[in-house]
């Protein structure tokens, strides 16, 4: 259905939100009240969607998210199927809170563990959860010992924008290869915390300048909203591209093609879990936007 409507024939990566449930209630979480919802993929539904994406769109990689994917009961089963049966690259994005036992279980089939952090020490803990900073670093230590490649994410806010370089340098010591920086969007919990928004228009410019001049041994990637030109407002061009980088499935089965639409009911496709196919469900909020390439500050 995606091909017929958009002309897209290949989707390289699936971002699969397995469930809404989470053991954190972060101040900036885009899910907001949906964290309390019971929507989730069963293991069979997740496996079926992965197979469909591989067979129909040549999808070669999956990033498993939540909520918190490590509280998903059948995580190991989904990881093993994606890796061993479909040959996909498998990444998990996690808060890293007390995941050591389950991480050890899935390590042989995991290509990248990406841990979310929002600054150093108490800066992180006040946004995420008390004790989460030390727990995340512990998870990164275990990943190192298990030989699992590690990355990290950080949502840039007014509280942590001055700690980006410090965090990047700290992560280097834990073998982290890449830090992704995301722009805070006022949706979900963040809508109730406007004090977290970066209102100084020059702050991002200073951040980019600092990253460009810093001699870091870790790759730092800025999402499109943090780039010099910002994210474009353009929707899918006429005729559409043949290939896109990613599509994201939320726990209800709603599919979005732009991270800017995540956290809002702005989607044009649904994965019908029972019928195992993708439907086009046009509405007034449909938004077929595509992300532009991220900005990368390479390692030295």
Short mmCIF file of C-alpha atoms in Angstrom, two decimals:
data_model
loop_
_atom_site.label_atom_id
_atom_site.label_comp_id
_atom_site.label_asym_id
_atom_site.label_seq_id
_atom_site.Cartn_x
_atom_site.Cartn_y
_atom_site.Cartn_z
CA UNK A 1 0.00 0.00 0.00
CA UNK A 2 2.83 2.42 0.79
CA UNK A 3 4.31 1.83 -2.66
CA UNK A 4 1.01 2.44 -4.43
CA UNK A 5 0.31 5.72 -2.61
CA UNK A 6 3.81 7.22 -2.39
CA UNK A 7 5.97 5.47 -4.98
CA UNK A 8 8.36 4.37 -2.24
CA UNK A 9 9.74 0.92 -3.00
CA UNK A 10 12.39 0.57 -0.32
CA UNK A 11 12.48 1.52 3.37
CA UNK A 12 15.88 0.86 4.91
CA UNK A 13 14.96 0.86 8.59
CA UNK A 14 11.90 0.22 10.75
CA UNK A 15 11.62 2.02 14.07
CA UNK A 16 9.37 -0.38 15.98
CA UNK A 17 7.83 0.90 19.22
CA UNK A 18 6.95 -2.39 20.87
CA UNK A 19 4.84 -0.91 23.69
CA UNK A 20 3.96 2.33 25.43
CA UNK A 21 4.65 1.06 28.96
CA UNK A 22 7.77 2.42 30.62
CA UNK A 23 9.44 2.36 34.04
CA UNK A 24 10.23 6.09 33.70
CA UNK A 25 8.07 9.20 33.34
CA UNK A 26 10.61 11.60 31.82
CA UNK A 27 9.72 15.27 31.79
CA UNK A 28 10.27 15.52 28.04
CA UNK A 29 8.78 12.22 26.84
CA UNK A 30 6.78 12.69 23.64
CA UNK A 31 4.42 9.84 24.54
CA UNK A 32 2.95 11.74 27.49
CA UNK A 33 -0.23 10.11 28.79
CA UNK A 34 0.16 7.25 26.34
CA UNK A 35 2.78 5.80 28.69
CA UNK A 36 -0.21 4.53 30.69
CA UNK A 37 -1.84 2.86 27.67
CA UNK A 38 -1.78 -0.91 27.29
CA UNK A 39 -1.25 -0.87 23.50
CA UNK A 40 1.58 -3.17 22.49
CA UNK A 41 2.69 -5.54 19.76
CA UNK A 42 2.46 -9.22 20.58
CA UNK A 43 5.57 -11.13 19.59
CA UNK A 44 3.68 -12.65 16.62
CA UNK A 45 2.51 -9.21 15.46
CA UNK A 46 6.04 -7.80 15.74
CA UNK A 47 7.49 -10.77 13.84
CA UNK A 48 4.83 -10.47 11.13
CA UNK A 49 5.48 -6.75 10.62
CA UNK A 50 9.24 -7.30 10.47
CA UNK A 51 8.76 -10.03 7.87
CA UNK A 52 6.38 -7.88 5.82
CA UNK A 53 8.80 -4.94 5.84
CA UNK A 54 11.73 -7.13 4.81
CA UNK A 55 9.80 -8.89 2.04
CA UNK A 56 7.84 -5.91 0.66
CA UNK A 57 10.24 -3.00 1.22
CA UNK A 58 13.66 -4.58 1.56
CA UNK A 59 14.02 -3.36 5.15
CA UNK A 60 17.42 -4.36 6.44
CA UNK A 61 17.51 -2.90 9.95
CA UNK A 62 15.21 -2.46 12.93
CA UNK A 63 15.43 -0.20 15.96
CA UNK A 64 13.34 -1.48 18.87
CA UNK A 65 11.89 1.19 21.15
CA UNK A 66 9.05 1.81 23.59
CA UNK A 67 8.06 2.96 26.10
CA UNK A 68 10.94 0.93 27.44
CA UNK A 69 11.77 -2.11 25.30
CA UNK A 70 13.51 -3.95 28.15
CA UNK A 71 10.21 -4.25 30.02
CA UNK A 72 8.73 -5.98 26.96
CA UNK A 73 8.31 -9.64 27.91
CA UNK A 74 9.13 -11.14 24.51
CA UNK A 75 12.07 -8.87 23.65
CA UNK A 76 14.54 -11.75 23.27
CA UNK A 77 12.22 -13.59 20.89
CA UNK A 78 11.77 -10.54 18.63
CA UNK A 79 15.49 -9.75 18.65
CA UNK A 80 16.45 -13.30 17.74
CA UNK A 81 13.93 -13.52 14.92
CA UNK A 82 15.00 -10.21 13.41
CA UNK A 83 18.65 -11.19 13.55
CA UNK A 84 18.72 -14.93 12.91
CA UNK A 85 15.70 -15.44 10.64
CA UNK A 86 15.62 -12.14 8.74
CA UNK A 87 19.29 -11.18 8.89
CA UNK A 88 18.48 -7.63 10.02
CA UNK A 89 20.74 -5.24 11.86
CA UNK A 90 19.18 -4.91 15.32
CA UNK A 91 19.40 -1.81 17.52
CA UNK A 92 17.66 -1.16 20.83
CA UNK A 93 17.03 2.30 22.27
CA UNK A 94 16.68 2.10 26.06
CA UNK A 95 16.87 4.09 29.27
CA UNK A 96 19.42 1.53 30.45
CA UNK A 97 17.80 1.10 33.84
CA UNK A 98 18.68 -2.25 35.43
CA UNK A 99 18.91 -4.08 32.12
CA UNK A 100 22.09 -6.06 32.76
CA UNK A 101 20.50 -9.54 32.99
CA UNK A 102 18.34 -9.20 29.87
CA UNK A 103 21.11 -7.46 27.95
CA UNK A 104 23.38 -10.43 28.61
CA UNK A 105 20.65 -12.72 27.27
CA UNK A 106 20.25 -10.92 23.92
CA UNK A 107 23.83 -9.70 23.43
CA UNK A 108 24.78 -12.30 20.77
CA UNK A 109 22.01 -11.01 18.49
CA UNK A 110 22.30 -7.28 19.20
CA UNK A 111 24.22 -4.99 16.87
CA UNK A 112 23.88 -1.73 18.82
CA UNK A 113 22.66 -0.71 22.27
CA UNK A 114 21.64 2.96 22.35
CA UNK A 115 21.16 4.46 25.82
CA UNK A 116 19.28 7.72 26.45
CA UNK A 117 20.91 10.30 28.72
CA UNK A 118 20.02 13.93 29.35
CA UNK A 119 23.23 15.31 30.80
CA UNK A 120 25.69 14.60 33.60
CA UNK A 121 24.63 13.21 36.98
CA UNK A 122 21.78 15.12 38.61
CA UNK A 123 20.98 17.03 35.40
CA UNK A 124 20.01 13.73 33.84
CA UNK A 125 18.29 12.36 36.94
CA UNK A 126 16.03 15.39 37.40
CA UNK A 127 14.71 14.96 33.86
CA UNK A 128 14.57 11.16 33.77
CA UNK A 129 14.64 9.33 37.14
CA UNK A 130 16.73 9.37 40.31
CA UNK A 131 19.59 6.92 39.90
CA UNK A 132 19.14 6.60 36.16
CA UNK A 133 22.49 8.19 35.29
CA UNK A 134 24.56 5.65 37.20
CA UNK A 135 22.35 2.83 35.95
CA UNK A 136 22.79 3.91 32.32
CA UNK A 137 26.57 4.02 32.71
CA UNK A 138 26.48 0.58 34.30
CA UNK A 139 24.58 -0.73 31.27
CA UNK A 140 27.23 0.76 29.00
CA UNK A 141 29.94 -0.96 31.04
CA UNK A 142 28.19 -4.31 30.65
CA UNK A 143 27.80 -3.71 26.91
CA UNK A 144 31.55 -3.12 26.68
CA UNK A 145 32.25 -6.37 28.52
CA UNK A 146 29.84 -8.28 26.27
CA UNK A 147 31.31 -6.83 23.10
CA UNK A 148 28.09 -5.02 22.14
CA UNK A 149 28.56 -1.76 20.26
CA UNK A 150 27.05 1.21 22.08
CA UNK A 151 25.53 4.56 21.17
CA UNK A 152 23.61 7.21 23.07
CA UNK A 153 20.89 9.79 22.56
CA UNK A 154 20.24 13.13 24.21
CA UNK A 155 17.31 15.51 23.82
CA UNK A 156 18.70 19.03 23.95
CA UNK A 157 16.90 21.21 26.51
CA UNK A 158 17.53 24.46 28.36
CA UNK A 159 18.86 22.40 31.27
CA UNK A 160 21.44 20.33 29.43
CA UNK A 161 22.56 22.23 26.34
CA UNK A 162 25.73 23.32 28.15
CA UNK A 163 26.57 19.70 29.04
CA UNK A 164 26.61 18.22 25.54
CA UNK A 165 30.41 18.24 25.25
CA UNK A 166 30.90 16.99 28.80
CA UNK A 167 28.51 14.11 28.18
CA UNK A 168 30.18 13.25 24.86
CA UNK A 169 33.58 13.08 26.53
CA UNK A 170 32.21 10.97 29.39
CA UNK A 171 30.60 8.55 26.96
CA UNK A 172 33.91 8.09 25.15
CA UNK A 173 35.30 6.43 28.28
CA UNK A 174 32.51 3.84 28.13
CA UNK A 175 33.24 2.87 24.55
CA UNK A 176 30.25 4.72 23.09
CA UNK A 177 30.73 5.28 19.36
CA UNK A 178 28.00 7.79 18.61
CA UNK A 179 25.86 10.41 20.35
CA UNK A 180 22.63 11.51 18.65
CA UNK A 181 21.22 14.91 19.62
CA UNK A 182 17.51 15.56 19.24
CA UNK A 183 15.55 18.79 19.37
CA UNK A 184 12.86 18.98 22.04
CA UNK A 185 9.37 19.21 20.60
CA UNK A 186 6.50 20.52 22.79
CA UNK A 187 4.39 17.36 22.65
CA UNK A 188 3.54 14.77 25.30
CA UNK A 189 5.08 15.50 28.70
CA UNK A 190 7.20 18.29 27.21
CA UNK A 191 4.03 20.29 26.54
CA UNK A 192 3.64 20.55 30.33
CA UNK A 193 7.24 21.68 30.80
CA UNK A 194 7.82 24.72 28.56
CA UNK A 195 10.78 25.68 30.77
CA UNK A 196 12.74 22.90 29.05
CA UNK A 197 12.49 24.55 25.64
CA UNK A 198 15.57 26.34 24.30
CA UNK A 199 14.27 29.84 23.59
CA UNK A 200 17.59 31.48 22.79
CA UNK A 201 17.84 31.39 19.00
CA UNK A 202 21.64 31.61 19.15
CA UNK A 203 22.10 28.70 21.58
CA UNK A 204 22.02 26.06 18.85
CA UNK A 205 24.50 28.07 16.77
CA UNK A 206 26.93 28.12 19.69
CA UNK A 207 26.42 24.40 20.19
CA UNK A 208 27.20 23.63 16.55
CA UNK A 209 30.31 25.83 16.70
CA UNK A 210 31.54 24.07 19.85
CA UNK A 211 31.02 20.65 18.31
CA UNK A 212 32.76 21.66 15.08
CA UNK A 213 35.85 22.82 16.96
CA UNK A 214 35.95 20.09 19.62
CA UNK A 215 38.39 17.25 19.12
CA UNK A 216 36.09 14.41 20.06
CA UNK A 217 36.70 10.71 19.66
CA UNK A 218 32.97 10.09 19.42
CA UNK A 219 30.68 10.81 16.48
CA UNK A 220 28.02 13.41 17.29
CA UNK A 221 24.92 13.58 15.08
CA UNK A 222 22.45 16.47 15.13
CA UNK A 223 18.92 15.86 13.94
CA UNK A 224 17.47 18.10 11.24
CA UNK A 225 15.80 20.53 13.67
CA UNK A 226 19.18 21.31 15.23
CA UNK A 227 20.92 21.81 11.91
CA UNK A 228 21.89 25.22 10.58
CA UNK A 229 18.96 25.43 8.16
CA UNK A 230 16.44 23.64 10.36
CA UNK A 231 13.97 21.04 9.18
CA UNK A 232 12.10 21.81 5.95
CA UNK A 233 8.33 22.12 5.91
CA UNK A 234 8.12 20.41 2.54
CA UNK A 235 5.98 17.31 2.25
CA UNK A 236 6.58 14.34 0.02
CA UNK A 237 7.51 15.70 -3.43
CA UNK A 238 5.46 14.87 -6.50
CA UNK A 239 6.36 11.41 -7.71
CA UNK A 240 8.14 10.74 -4.42
CA UNK A 241 11.51 9.13 -3.82
CA UNK A 242 12.04 5.46 -4.53
CA UNK A 243 13.80 4.87 -1.21
CA UNK A 244 13.59 6.40 2.27
CA UNK A 245 15.72 5.92 5.37
CA UNK A 246 13.07 4.96 7.93
CA UNK A 247 9.48 4.53 8.93
CA UNK A 248 8.17 4.33 12.49
CA UNK A 249 5.42 2.06 13.86
CA UNK A 250 3.80 2.95 17.19
CA UNK A 251 2.22 0.32 19.50
CA UNK A 252 -1.22 0.84 17.92
CA UNK A 253 0.13 0.15 14.44
CA UNK A 254 0.14 3.77 13.20
CA UNK A 255 2.98 4.44 10.75
CA UNK A 256 4.80 7.75 10.31
CA UNK A 257 7.59 8.76 7.95
CA UNK A 258 8.93 11.76 9.84
CA UNK A 259 10.11 12.00 13.44
CA UNK A 260 8.36 15.38 13.60
CA UNK A 261 5.03 13.57 13.38
CA UNK A 262 5.78 11.15 16.23
CA UNK A 263 3.83 12.03 19.34
CA UNK A 264 0.95 13.43 17.29
CA UNK A 265 -1.90 11.72 15.47
CA UNK A 266 -0.39 12.68 12.14
CA UNK A 267 -0.01 9.54 10.05
CA UNK A 268 -1.25 8.23 6.75
CA UNK A 269 -0.80 4.47 7.16
CA UNK A 270 -1.74 1.76 9.66
CA UNK A 271 -0.39 -1.71 10.12
CA UNK A 272 -3.47 -3.91 10.57
CA UNK A 273 -2.16 -6.36 13.15
CA UNK A 274 -4.96 -8.89 12.64
CA UNK A 275 -4.95 -8.87 8.85
CA UNK A 276 -1.15 -8.45 8.65
CA UNK A 277 -1.10 -5.72 6.02
CA UNK A 278 -0.64 -1.97 5.75
CA UNK A 279 -3.64 0.23 5.05
CA UNK A 280 -3.83 3.79 3.82
CA UNK A 281 -6.22 5.75 6.02
CA UNK A 282 -6.26 9.35 4.80
CA UNK A 283 -7.43 12.04 7.18
CA UNK A 284 -7.23 15.80 7.60
CA UNK A 285 -4.04 15.37 9.61
CA UNK A 286 -2.18 13.21 7.11
CA UNK A 287 1.38 14.42 6.77
CA UNK A 288 3.69 12.55 4.43
CA UNK A 289 6.82 14.42 5.44
CA UNK A 290 10.29 13.01 5.02
CA UNK A 291 13.30 13.75 7.17
CA UNK A 292 16.35 15.41 5.64
CA UNK A 293 19.80 13.95 6.42
CA UNK A 294 21.15 14.56 9.90
CA UNK A 295 24.23 16.69 10.49
CA UNK A 296 27.28 14.68 11.53
CA UNK A 297 30.34 15.88 13.43
CA UNK A 298 32.86 13.12 12.78
CA UNK A 299 35.25 11.58 15.20
CA UNK A 300 38.95 12.31 14.96
#
